[in-house]
CSV table of C-alpha atoms in Angstrom, one decimal:
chain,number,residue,atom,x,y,z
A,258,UNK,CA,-10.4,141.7,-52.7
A,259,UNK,CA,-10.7,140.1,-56.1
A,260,UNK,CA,-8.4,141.8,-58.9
A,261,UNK,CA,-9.5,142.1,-62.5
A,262,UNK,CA,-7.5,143.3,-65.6
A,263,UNK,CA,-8.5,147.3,-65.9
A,264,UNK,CA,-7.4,149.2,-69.0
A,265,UNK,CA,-7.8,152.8,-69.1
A,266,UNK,CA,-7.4,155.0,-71.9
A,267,UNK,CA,-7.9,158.7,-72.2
A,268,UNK,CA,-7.8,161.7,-74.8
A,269,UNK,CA,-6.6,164.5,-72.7
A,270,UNK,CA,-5.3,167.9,-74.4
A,271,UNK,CA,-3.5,169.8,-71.6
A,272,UNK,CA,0.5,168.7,-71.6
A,273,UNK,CA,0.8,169.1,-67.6
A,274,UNK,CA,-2.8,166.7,-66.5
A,275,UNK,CA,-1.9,164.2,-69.0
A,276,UNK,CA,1.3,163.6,-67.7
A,277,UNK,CA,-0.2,163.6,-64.1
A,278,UNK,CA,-2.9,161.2,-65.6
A,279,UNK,CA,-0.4,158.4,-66.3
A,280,UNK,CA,2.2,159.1,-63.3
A,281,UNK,CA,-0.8,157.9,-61.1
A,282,UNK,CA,-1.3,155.2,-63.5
A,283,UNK,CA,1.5,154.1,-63.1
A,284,UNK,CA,1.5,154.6,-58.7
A,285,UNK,CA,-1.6,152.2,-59.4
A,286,UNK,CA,1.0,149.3,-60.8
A,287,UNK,CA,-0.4,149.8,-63.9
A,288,UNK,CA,1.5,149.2,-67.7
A,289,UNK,CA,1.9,151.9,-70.3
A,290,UNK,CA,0.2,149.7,-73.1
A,291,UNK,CA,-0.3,152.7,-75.7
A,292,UNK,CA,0.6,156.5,-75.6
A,293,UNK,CA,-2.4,157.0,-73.6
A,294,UNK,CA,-3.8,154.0,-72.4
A,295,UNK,CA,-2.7,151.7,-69.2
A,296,UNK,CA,-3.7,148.0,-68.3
A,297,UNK,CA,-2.9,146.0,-65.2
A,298,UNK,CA,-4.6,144.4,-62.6
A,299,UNK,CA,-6.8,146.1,-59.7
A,300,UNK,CA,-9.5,145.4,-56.8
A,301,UNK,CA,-13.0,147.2,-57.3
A,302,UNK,CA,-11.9,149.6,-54.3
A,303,UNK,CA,-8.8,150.3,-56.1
A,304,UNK,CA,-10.5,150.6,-59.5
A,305,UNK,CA,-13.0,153.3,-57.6
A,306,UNK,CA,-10.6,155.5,-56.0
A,307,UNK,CA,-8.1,155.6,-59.2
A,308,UNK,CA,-11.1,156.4,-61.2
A,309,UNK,CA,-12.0,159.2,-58.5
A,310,UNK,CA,-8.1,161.0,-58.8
A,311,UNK,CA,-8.1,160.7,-62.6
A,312,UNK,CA,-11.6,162.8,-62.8
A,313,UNK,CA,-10.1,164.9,-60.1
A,314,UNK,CA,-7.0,165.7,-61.9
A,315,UNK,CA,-9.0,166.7,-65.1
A,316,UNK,CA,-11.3,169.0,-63.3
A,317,UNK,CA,-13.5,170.9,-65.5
A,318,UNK,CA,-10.8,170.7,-68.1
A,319,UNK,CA,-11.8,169.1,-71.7
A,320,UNK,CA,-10.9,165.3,-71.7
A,321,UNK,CA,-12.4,162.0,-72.3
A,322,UNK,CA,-11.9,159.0,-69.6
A,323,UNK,CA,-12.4,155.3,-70.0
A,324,UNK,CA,-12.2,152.9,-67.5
A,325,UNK,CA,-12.8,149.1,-68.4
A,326,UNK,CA,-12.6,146.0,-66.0
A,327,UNK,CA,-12.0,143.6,-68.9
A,328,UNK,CA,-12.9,138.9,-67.2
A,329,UNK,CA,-10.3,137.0,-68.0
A,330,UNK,CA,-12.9,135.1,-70.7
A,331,UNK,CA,-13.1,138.6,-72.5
A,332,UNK,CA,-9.0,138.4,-72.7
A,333,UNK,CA,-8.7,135.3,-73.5
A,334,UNK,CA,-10.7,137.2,-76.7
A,335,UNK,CA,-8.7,139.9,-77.1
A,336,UNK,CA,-6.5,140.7,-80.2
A,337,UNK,CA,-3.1,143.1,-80.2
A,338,UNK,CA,-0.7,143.9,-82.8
A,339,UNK,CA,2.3,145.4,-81.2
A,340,UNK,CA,5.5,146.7,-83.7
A,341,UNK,CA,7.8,148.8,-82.9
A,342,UNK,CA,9.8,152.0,-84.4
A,343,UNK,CA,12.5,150.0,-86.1
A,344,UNK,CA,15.6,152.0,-86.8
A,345,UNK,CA,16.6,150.6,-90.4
A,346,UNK,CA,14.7,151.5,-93.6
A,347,UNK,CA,15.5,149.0,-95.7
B,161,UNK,CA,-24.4,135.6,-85.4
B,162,UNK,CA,-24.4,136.9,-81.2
B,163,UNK,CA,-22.9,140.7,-81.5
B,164,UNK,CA,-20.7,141.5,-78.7
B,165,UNK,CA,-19.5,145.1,-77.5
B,166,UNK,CA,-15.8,145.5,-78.9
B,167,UNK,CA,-13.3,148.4,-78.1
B,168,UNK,CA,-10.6,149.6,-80.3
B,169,UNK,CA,-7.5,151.2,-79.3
B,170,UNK,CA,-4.6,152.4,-81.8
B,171,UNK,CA,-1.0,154.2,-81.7
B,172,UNK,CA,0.0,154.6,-85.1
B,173,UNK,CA,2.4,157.7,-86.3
B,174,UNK,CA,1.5,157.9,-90.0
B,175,UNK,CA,-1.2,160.1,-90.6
B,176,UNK,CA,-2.1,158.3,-93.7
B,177,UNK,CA,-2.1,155.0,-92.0
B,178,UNK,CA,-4.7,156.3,-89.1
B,179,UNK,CA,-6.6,158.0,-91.1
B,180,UNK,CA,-7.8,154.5,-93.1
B,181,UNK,CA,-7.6,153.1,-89.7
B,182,UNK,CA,-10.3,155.2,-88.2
B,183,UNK,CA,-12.5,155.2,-91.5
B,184,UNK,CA,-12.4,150.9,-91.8
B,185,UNK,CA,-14.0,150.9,-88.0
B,186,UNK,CA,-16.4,153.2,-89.3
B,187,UNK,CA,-17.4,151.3,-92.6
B,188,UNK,CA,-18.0,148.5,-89.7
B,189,UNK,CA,-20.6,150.7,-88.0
B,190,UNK,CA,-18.2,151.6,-84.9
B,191,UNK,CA,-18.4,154.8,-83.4
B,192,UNK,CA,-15.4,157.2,-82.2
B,193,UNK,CA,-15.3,157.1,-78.5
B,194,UNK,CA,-11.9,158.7,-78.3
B,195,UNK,CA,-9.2,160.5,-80.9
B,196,UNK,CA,-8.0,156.8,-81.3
B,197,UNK,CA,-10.7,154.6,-80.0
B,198,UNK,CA,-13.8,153.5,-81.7
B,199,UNK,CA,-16.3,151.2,-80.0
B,200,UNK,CA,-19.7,149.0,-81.4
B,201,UNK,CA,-21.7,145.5,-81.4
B,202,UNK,CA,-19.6,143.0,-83.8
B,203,UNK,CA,-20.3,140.1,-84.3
B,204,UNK,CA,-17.0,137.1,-84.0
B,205,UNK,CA,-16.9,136.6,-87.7
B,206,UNK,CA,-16.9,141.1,-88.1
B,207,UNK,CA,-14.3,141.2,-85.6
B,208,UNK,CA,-11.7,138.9,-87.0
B,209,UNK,CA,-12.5,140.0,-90.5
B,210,UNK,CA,-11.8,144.1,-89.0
B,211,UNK,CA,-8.7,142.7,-86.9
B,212,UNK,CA,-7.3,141.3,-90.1
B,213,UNK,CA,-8.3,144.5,-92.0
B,214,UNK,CA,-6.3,146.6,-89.8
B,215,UNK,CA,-3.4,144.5,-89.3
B,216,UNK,CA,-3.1,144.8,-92.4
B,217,UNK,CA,-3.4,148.4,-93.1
B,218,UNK,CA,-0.9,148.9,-90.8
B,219,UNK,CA,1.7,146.4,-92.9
B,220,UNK,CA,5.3,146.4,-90.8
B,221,UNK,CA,4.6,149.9,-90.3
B,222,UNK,CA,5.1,150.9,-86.3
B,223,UNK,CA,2.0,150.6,-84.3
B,224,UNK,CA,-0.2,149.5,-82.0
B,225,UNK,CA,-3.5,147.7,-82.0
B,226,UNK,CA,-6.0,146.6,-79.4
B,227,UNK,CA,-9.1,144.9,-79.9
B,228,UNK,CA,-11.4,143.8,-76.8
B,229,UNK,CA,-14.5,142.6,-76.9
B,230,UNK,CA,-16.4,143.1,-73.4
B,231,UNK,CA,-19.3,141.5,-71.9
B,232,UNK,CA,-22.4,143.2,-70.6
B,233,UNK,CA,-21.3,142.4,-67.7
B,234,UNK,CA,-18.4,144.5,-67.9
B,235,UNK,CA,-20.0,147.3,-69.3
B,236,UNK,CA,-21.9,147.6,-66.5
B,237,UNK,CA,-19.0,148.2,-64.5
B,238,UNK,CA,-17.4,150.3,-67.2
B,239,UNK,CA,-16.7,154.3,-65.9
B,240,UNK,CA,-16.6,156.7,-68.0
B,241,UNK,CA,-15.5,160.4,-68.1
B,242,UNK,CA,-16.6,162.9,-71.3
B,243,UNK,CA,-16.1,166.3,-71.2
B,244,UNK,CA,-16.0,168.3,-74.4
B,245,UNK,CA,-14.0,171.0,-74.9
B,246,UNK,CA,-16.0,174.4,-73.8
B,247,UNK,CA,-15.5,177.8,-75.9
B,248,UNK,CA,-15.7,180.5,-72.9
B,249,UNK,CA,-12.7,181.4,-70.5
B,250,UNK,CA,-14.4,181.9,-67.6
């Protein structure tokens, strides 16, 4: 099975589903890229059933899901900025 | 100029910072998908003009920045999870 670059990101309220939301994630192999957003690469069956347990684990409960297979010609487009806390303050 | 679907994604602490963050993808006609995720049709020129916006916005301030343009192909393979907050208790 052919594996694409997913990101997922998600606006999720509740403490204790967010938290399960990127523990399983993570079981996927995926990277914490932002507080709530995850890339990494996955096959479409993979993509499927993570996208299946993430609805599951919000339920009926408010939250907002996104889940983007991204071709590697679309990354080769992308843009990040990535700086860190830093601890001085000069 | 061919317009291409482009996600944003942001971490960034100060309030301030965000804020002008979230208003500069609006001035470009992007619409808030999530608390910190805009999305919209931009053109190549738009989106390196917006990337270099932001960057700069954010200074060497902490934070994170992601900007991914997305095919239509892609899209089509995009999922996508929305549930709003509901008032009852029941």
């Amino acid at each position: 099975m052919e594996e694409h670059t997913v990101y997922i990101f998600y606006d999720i309220e509740d403490d204790g589903i967010r938290n399960k939301v990127a523990e399983t994630c993570k079981d996927y192999g995926l990277q914490r890229i932002q507080f709530s957003g995850f890339s990494g690469m996955l096959g479409k069956n993979k993509r499927e059933e993570l996208f299946l347990k993430l609805s599951f684990l919000i339920g009926d409960k408010a939250g907002k899901l996104l889940m983007l297979p991204v071709c590697e010609k679309d990354i080769t487009a992308k843009r990040e900025l990535i700086q860190e806390n830093r601890d001085d303050s000069d």
